[in-house]
Amino acid sequence: MNIVEVLTLIISLLALLVTYLVFKSNETPRIVIYATPHYGKETFIRLHVKNIGKGIAEKVVIKSSQPVPRRAFGITKLNQHLEFFESGILKHGIELIFPNQEYVYDWGQYGGLVEALNDKPITFEVSYKYRYPLSLWKSPVSDRSVINIRELEALPSTTGSLIEQIGKIHRELEQLNKQLPKVSK
């Protein structure tokens, strides 16, 4: 073998390795946990657990840096007894979570969650098993998500401003209805 054939072989093998690594990283699951305002229920905040990757995660276990509050309602402060998740996926995990599969909970309201979380960010560690392409066994994988409830401060879910906006629209429509008979004459 001459030097050109050896270099060609080495470059081909490196290109194959890079292609496999890109394929491998593109096919893995990625589970994130995040909070969003609930636009259908104005002051509610939703907790999402979602696989944003392209692979199937198995034997999913979710752990958190502090107990995860449940039904933490109250716009300015917690207005009922503090509850924590004692059942469901946050307690028992998930056997399988497919790509784009999502679990959504009405988590609470801004003031209630600030108080229930002691005004501290909550960190979620999600561990699961995944069989990489061309692998014979499942490997442990983990993802980390951090939710700082203060990031939702000043959104409609913290103030209830959507109700105020709807009320303003209602009042303006009533004024228009009163003026319509005058315009039609």
PDB file of C-alpha atoms in Angstrom:
ATOM      1  CA  MET A   1       0.000   0.000   0.000  1.00  0.00           C
ATOM      2  CA  ASN A   2       1.293   3.412  -0.832  1.00  0.00           C
ATOM      3  CA  ILE A   3       0.826   6.531   1.278  1.00  0.00           C
ATOM      4  CA  VAL A   4      -2.072   7.895  -0.826  1.00  0.00           C
ATOM      5  CA  GLU A   5      -4.145   4.733  -0.287  1.00  0.00           C
ATOM      6  CA  VAL A   6      -3.477   4.806   3.465  1.00  0.00           C
ATOM      7  CA  LEU A   7      -4.472   8.492   3.720  1.00  0.00           C
ATOM      8  CA  THR A   8      -7.611   7.841   1.653  1.00  0.00           C
ATOM      9  CA  LEU A   9      -8.567   4.969   3.949  1.00  0.00           C
ATOM     10  CA  ILE A  10      -7.981   7.081   7.088  1.00  0.00           C
ATOM     11  CA  ILE A  11     -10.011  10.014   5.705  1.00  0.00           C
ATOM     12  CA  SER A  12     -12.849   7.685   4.686  1.00  0.00           C
ATOM     13  CA  LEU A  13     -12.957   6.106   8.144  1.00  0.00           C
ATOM     14  CA  LEU A  14     -12.957   9.529   9.825  1.00  0.00           C
ATOM     15  CA  ALA A  15     -15.779  10.706   7.548  1.00  0.00           C
ATOM     16  CA  LEU A  16     -17.752   7.561   8.428  1.00  0.00           C
ATOM     17  CA  LEU A  17     -17.152   8.148  12.148  1.00  0.00           C
ATOM     18  CA  VAL A  18     -18.275  11.795  11.931  1.00  0.00           C
ATOM     19  CA  THR A  19     -21.401  10.763   9.994  1.00  0.00           C
ATOM     20  CA  TYR A  20     -22.265   8.163  12.627  1.00  0.00           C
ATOM     21  CA  LEU A  21     -21.751  10.641  15.474  1.00  0.00           C
ATOM     22  CA  VAL A  22     -24.015  13.202  13.799  1.00  0.00           C
ATOM     23  CA  PHE A  23     -26.647  10.538  13.148  1.00  0.00           C
ATOM     24  CA  LYS A  24     -26.341   9.289  16.728  1.00  0.00           C
ATOM     25  CA  SER A  25     -26.747  12.742  18.266  1.00  0.00           C
ATOM     26  CA  ASN A  26     -29.680  13.571  15.978  1.00  0.00           C
ATOM     27  CA  GLU A  27     -31.643  10.479  17.007  1.00  0.00           C
ATOM     28  CA  THR A  28     -31.406  10.750  20.795  1.00  0.00           C
ATOM     29  CA  PRO A  29     -34.311  11.676  23.067  1.00  0.00           C
ATOM     30  CA  ARG A  30     -34.126  14.951  24.983  1.00  0.00           C
ATOM     31  CA  ILE A  31     -36.585  15.419  27.840  1.00  0.00           C
ATOM     32  CA  VAL A  32     -37.188  18.932  29.094  1.00  0.00           C
ATOM     33  CA  ILE A  33     -39.389  20.254  31.870  1.00  0.00           C
ATOM     34  CA  TYR A  34     -40.580  23.844  31.600  1.00  0.00           C
ATOM     35  CA  ALA A  35     -43.339  26.221  32.677  1.00  0.00           C
ATOM     36  CA  THR A  36     -45.548  28.417  30.504  1.00  0.00           C
ATOM     37  CA  PRO A  37     -48.558  30.671  30.991  1.00  0.00           C
ATOM     38  CA  HIS A  38     -51.856  28.935  30.220  1.00  0.00           C
ATOM     39  CA  TYR A  39     -53.535  31.184  27.684  1.00  0.00           C
ATOM     40  CA  GLY A  40     -56.861  29.351  27.961  1.00  0.00           C
ATOM     41  CA  LYS A  41     -57.060  29.792  31.740  1.00  0.00           C
ATOM     42  CA  GLU A  42     -55.653  33.224  32.117  1.00  0.00           C
ATOM     43  CA  THR A  43     -53.858  33.214  35.441  1.00  0.00           C
ATOM     44  CA  PHE A  44     -52.757  29.570  35.403  1.00  0.00           C
ATOM     45  CA  ILE A  45     -49.212  28.398  34.853  1.00  0.00           C
ATOM     46  CA  ARG A  46     -48.656  25.046  33.194  1.00  0.00           C
ATOM     47  CA  LEU A  47     -45.888  22.551  33.868  1.00  0.00           C
ATOM     48  CA  HIS A  48     -44.718  20.623  30.785  1.00  0.00           C
ATOM     49  CA  VAL A  49     -42.688  17.411  30.550  1.00  0.00           C
ATOM     50  CA  LYS A  50     -41.787  16.873  26.893  1.00  0.00           C
ATOM     51  CA  ASN A  51     -39.487  14.742  24.776  1.00  0.00           C
ATOM     52  CA  ILE A  52     -38.151  17.239  22.227  1.00  0.00           C
ATOM     53  CA  GLY A  53     -35.680  14.726  20.802  1.00  0.00           C
ATOM     54  CA  LYS A  54     -36.181  12.208  18.020  1.00  0.00           C
ATOM     55  CA  GLY A  55     -35.694   8.998  20.003  1.00  0.00           C
ATOM     56  CA  ILE A  56     -37.792   6.973  22.433  1.00  0.00           C
ATOM     57  CA  ALA A  57     -36.766   7.265  26.089  1.00  0.00           C
ATOM     58  CA  GLU A  58     -37.412   4.250  28.326  1.00  0.00           C
ATOM     59  CA  LYS A  59     -37.650   3.886  32.099  1.00  0.00           C
ATOM     60  CA  VAL A  60     -37.818   7.643  32.705  1.00  0.00           C
ATOM     61  CA  VAL A  61     -37.233   8.817  36.288  1.00  0.00           C
ATOM     62  CA  ILE A  62     -37.743  12.446  37.341  1.00  0.00           C
ATOM     63  CA  LYS A  63     -36.058  13.870  40.433  1.00  0.00           C
ATOM     64  CA  SER A  64     -36.178  17.447  41.672  1.00  0.00           C
ATOM     65  CA  SER A  65     -34.115  19.679  43.924  1.00  0.00           C
ATOM     66  CA  GLN A  66     -37.157  20.299  46.124  1.00  0.00           C
ATOM     67  CA  PRO A  67     -40.663  18.852  46.401  1.00  0.00           C
ATOM     68  CA  VAL A  68     -42.747  19.737  43.345  1.00  0.00           C
ATOM     69  CA  PRO A  69     -45.818  21.769  44.358  1.00  0.00           C
ATOM     70  CA  ARG A  70     -49.208  20.820  43.007  1.00  0.00           C
ATOM     71  CA  ARG A  71     -52.246  23.083  42.645  1.00  0.00           C
ATOM     72  CA  ALA A  72     -50.353  26.068  44.047  1.00  0.00           C
ATOM     73  CA  PHE A  73     -53.117  28.582  43.405  1.00  0.00           C
ATOM     74  CA  GLY A  74     -53.072  32.240  44.329  1.00  0.00           C
ATOM     75  CA  ILE A  75     -52.255  35.279  42.189  1.00  0.00           C
ATOM     76  CA  THR A  76     -50.378  37.167  44.924  1.00  0.00           C
ATOM     77  CA  LYS A  77     -49.804  34.415  47.492  1.00  0.00           C
ATOM     78  CA  LEU A  78     -50.691  30.795  48.136  1.00  0.00           C
ATOM     79  CA  ASN A  79     -54.370  30.750  49.104  1.00  0.00           C
ATOM     80  CA  GLN A  80     -54.752  27.125  50.204  1.00  0.00           C
ATOM     81  CA  HIS A  81     -52.844  24.325  51.889  1.00  0.00           C
ATOM     82  CA  LEU A  82     -49.610  23.463  50.063  1.00  0.00           C
ATOM     83  CA  GLU A  83     -49.768  20.156  48.162  1.00  0.00           C
ATOM     84  CA  PHE A  84     -47.012  18.220  46.440  1.00  0.00           C
ATOM     85  CA  PHE A  85     -47.091  15.665  43.630  1.00  0.00           C
ATOM     86  CA  GLU A  86     -47.547  12.318  45.372  1.00  0.00           C
ATOM     87  CA  SER A  87     -48.642  10.407  42.266  1.00  0.00           C
ATOM     88  CA  GLY A  88     -48.280  10.434  38.506  1.00  0.00           C
ATOM     89  CA  ILE A  89     -45.145  10.730  36.419  1.00  0.00           C
ATOM     90  CA  LEU A  90     -43.359  13.114  38.769  1.00  0.00           C
ATOM     91  CA  LYS A  91     -43.570  10.470  41.483  1.00  0.00           C
ATOM     92  CA  HIS A  92     -43.465   7.148  39.605  1.00  0.00           C
ATOM     93  CA  GLY A  93     -41.771   8.032  36.311  1.00  0.00           C
ATOM     94  CA  ILE A  94     -42.712   6.998  32.776  1.00  0.00           C
ATOM     95  CA  GLU A  95     -42.163   3.629  31.131  1.00  0.00           C
ATOM     96  CA  LEU A  96     -41.829   5.091  27.587  1.00  0.00           C
ATOM     97  CA  ILE A  97     -41.955   8.623  26.216  1.00  0.00           C
ATOM     98  CA  PHE A  98     -42.050   8.989  22.447  1.00  0.00           C
ATOM     99  CA  PRO A  99     -40.706  11.899  20.373  1.00  0.00           C
ATOM    100  CA  ASN A 100     -42.893  15.001  20.813  1.00  0.00           C
ATOM    101  CA  GLN A 101     -44.942  13.290  23.516  1.00  0.00           C
ATOM    102  CA  GLU A 102     -45.820  15.746  26.245  1.00  0.00           C
ATOM    103  CA  TYR A 103     -47.437  15.696  29.681  1.00  0.00           C
ATOM    104  CA  VAL A 104     -49.024  18.981  30.758  1.00  0.00           C
ATOM    105  CA  TYR A 105     -50.254  19.923  34.233  1.00  0.00           C
ATOM    106  CA  ASP A 106     -52.099  23.005  35.488  1.00  0.00           C
ATOM    107  CA  TRP A 107     -49.360  23.753  37.993  1.00  0.00           C
ATOM    108  CA  GLY A 108     -50.777  26.745  39.825  1.00  0.00           C
ATOM    109  CA  GLN A 109     -50.732  30.526  39.742  1.00  0.00           C
ATOM    110  CA  TYR A 110     -47.775  32.869  39.956  1.00  0.00           C
ATOM    111  CA  GLY A 111     -48.055  34.010  43.593  1.00  0.00           C
ATOM    112  CA  GLY A 112     -48.872  30.528  44.825  1.00  0.00           C
ATOM    113  CA  LEU A 113     -45.905  29.010  42.981  1.00  0.00           C
ATOM    114  CA  VAL A 114     -43.479  31.683  44.208  1.00  0.00           C
ATOM    115  CA  GLU A 115     -44.493  30.910  47.780  1.00  0.00           C
ATOM    116  CA  ALA A 116     -44.635  27.111  47.290  1.00  0.00           C
ATOM    117  CA  LEU A 117     -41.135  27.093  45.734  1.00  0.00           C
ATOM    118  CA  ASN A 118     -39.784  29.385  48.492  1.00  0.00           C
ATOM    119  CA  ASP A 119     -38.932  31.902  45.746  1.00  0.00           C
ATOM    120  CA  LYS A 120     -36.107  29.612  44.552  1.00  0.00           C
ATOM    121  CA  PRO A 121     -35.516  27.944  41.179  1.00  0.00           C
ATOM    122  CA  ILE A 122     -36.370  24.257  40.995  1.00  0.00           C
ATOM    123  CA  THR A 123     -34.010  21.869  39.201  1.00  0.00           C
ATOM    124  CA  PHE A 124     -35.247  18.682  37.562  1.00  0.00           C
ATOM    125  CA  GLU A 125     -32.930  15.760  36.787  1.00  0.00           C
ATOM    126  CA  VAL A 126     -34.468  13.401  34.251  1.00  0.00           C
ATOM    127  CA  SER A 127     -32.730  10.061  33.771  1.00  0.00           C
ATOM    128  CA  TYR A 128     -33.704   7.363  31.297  1.00  0.00           C
ATOM    129  CA  LYS A 129     -32.423   4.547  29.118  1.00  0.00           C
ATOM    130  CA  TYR A 130     -31.827   4.834  25.390  1.00  0.00           C
ATOM    131  CA  ARG A 131     -30.416   2.416  22.853  1.00  0.00           C
ATOM    132  CA  TYR A 132     -28.168   4.337  20.495  1.00  0.00           C
ATOM    133  CA  PRO A 133     -28.234   3.359  16.814  1.00  0.00           C
ATOM    134  CA  LEU A 134     -26.051   0.303  16.119  1.00  0.00           C
ATOM    135  CA  SER A 135     -25.637  -0.287  19.858  1.00  0.00           C
ATOM    136  CA  LEU A 136     -26.418  -3.637  21.442  1.00  0.00           C
ATOM    137  CA  TRP A 137     -27.457  -2.345  24.868  1.00  0.00           C
ATOM    138  CA  LYS A 138     -29.309   0.580  26.381  1.00  0.00           C
ATOM    139  CA  SER A 139     -27.252   3.386  27.834  1.00  0.00           C
ATOM    140  CA  PRO A 140     -28.196   5.642  30.747  1.00  0.00           C
ATOM    141  CA  VAL A 141     -28.847   9.235  29.714  1.00  0.00           C
ATOM    142  CA  SER A 142     -29.783  12.248  31.810  1.00  0.00           C
ATOM    143  CA  ASP A 143     -31.111  15.731  31.113  1.00  0.00           C
ATOM    144  CA  ARG A 144     -31.378  18.710  33.420  1.00  0.00           C
ATOM    145  CA  SER A 145     -33.999  21.459  33.445  1.00  0.00           C
ATOM    146  CA  VAL A 146     -34.225  24.492  35.710  1.00  0.00           C
ATOM    147  CA  ILE A 147     -37.390  26.519  36.246  1.00  0.00           C
ATOM    148  CA  ASN A 148     -37.142  29.925  37.873  1.00  0.00           C
ATOM    149  CA  ILE A 149     -40.743  30.970  38.444  1.00  0.00           C
ATOM    150  CA  ARG A 150     -39.640  34.629  38.586  1.00  0.00           C
ATOM    151  CA  GLU A 151     -39.022  34.418  34.825  1.00  0.00           C
ATOM    152  CA  LEU A 152     -42.806  34.451  34.388  1.00  0.00           C
ATOM    153  CA  GLU A 153     -43.157  37.687  36.369  1.00  0.00           C
ATOM    154  CA  ALA A 154     -45.079  40.445  34.498  1.00  0.00           C
ATOM    155  CA  LEU A 155     -46.694  37.989  32.060  1.00  0.00           C
ATOM    156  CA  PRO A 156     -50.510  37.890  31.889  1.00  0.00           C
ATOM    157  CA  SER A 157     -50.490  34.822  34.137  1.00  0.00           C
ATOM    158  CA  THR A 158     -49.171  36.917  37.029  1.00  0.00           C
ATOM    159  CA  THR A 159     -51.660  39.773  36.923  1.00  0.00           C
ATOM    160  CA  GLY A 160     -54.818  38.559  35.254  1.00  0.00           C
ATOM    161  CA  SER A 161     -54.557  41.409  32.720  1.00  0.00           C
ATOM    162  CA  LEU A 162     -56.348  39.447  29.988  1.00  0.00           C
ATOM    163  CA  ILE A 163     -59.617  39.792  31.910  1.00  0.00           C
ATOM    164  CA  GLU A 164     -59.027  43.539  32.068  1.00  0.00           C
ATOM    165  CA  GLN A 165     -58.375  43.646  28.314  1.00  0.00           C
ATOM    166  CA  ILE A 166     -61.539  41.662  27.564  1.00  0.00           C
ATOM    167  CA  GLY A 167     -63.503  44.017  29.823  1.00  0.00           C
ATOM    168  CA  LYS A 168     -62.120  47.029  27.964  1.00  0.00           C
ATOM    169  CA  ILE A 169     -63.032  45.479  24.597  1.00  0.00           C
ATOM    170  CA  HIS A 170     -66.537  44.747  25.932  1.00  0.00           C
ATOM    171  CA  ARG A 171     -67.023  48.368  27.043  1.00  0.00           C
ATOM    172  CA  GLU A 172     -65.815  49.689  23.666  1.00  0.00           C
ATOM    173  CA  LEU A 173     -68.174  47.328  21.803  1.00  0.00           C
ATOM    174  CA  GLU A 174     -71.079  48.553  23.948  1.00  0.00           C
ATOM    175  CA  GLN A 175     -70.224  52.152  23.020  1.00  0.00           C
ATOM    176  CA  LEU A 176     -70.124  51.215  19.338  1.00  0.00           C
ATOM    177  CA  ASN A 177     -73.512  49.500  19.622  1.00  0.00           C
ATOM    178  CA  LYS A 178     -74.981  52.668  21.152  1.00  0.00           C
ATOM    179  CA  GLN A 179     -73.578  54.799  18.307  1.00  0.00           C
ATOM    180  CA  LEU A 180     -74.766  52.488  15.498  1.00  0.00           C
ATOM    181  CA  PRO A 181     -78.410  53.663  15.609  1.00  0.00           C
ATOM    182  CA  LYS A 182     -77.200  57.294  15.364  1.00  0.00           C
ATOM    183  CA  VAL A 183     -75.016  56.498  12.329  1.00  0.00           C
ATOM    184  CA  SER A 184     -77.769  54.606  10.490  1.00  0.00           C
ATOM    185  CA  LYS A 185     -80.202  57.602  10.650  1.00  0.00           C
TER     186      LYS A 185
END
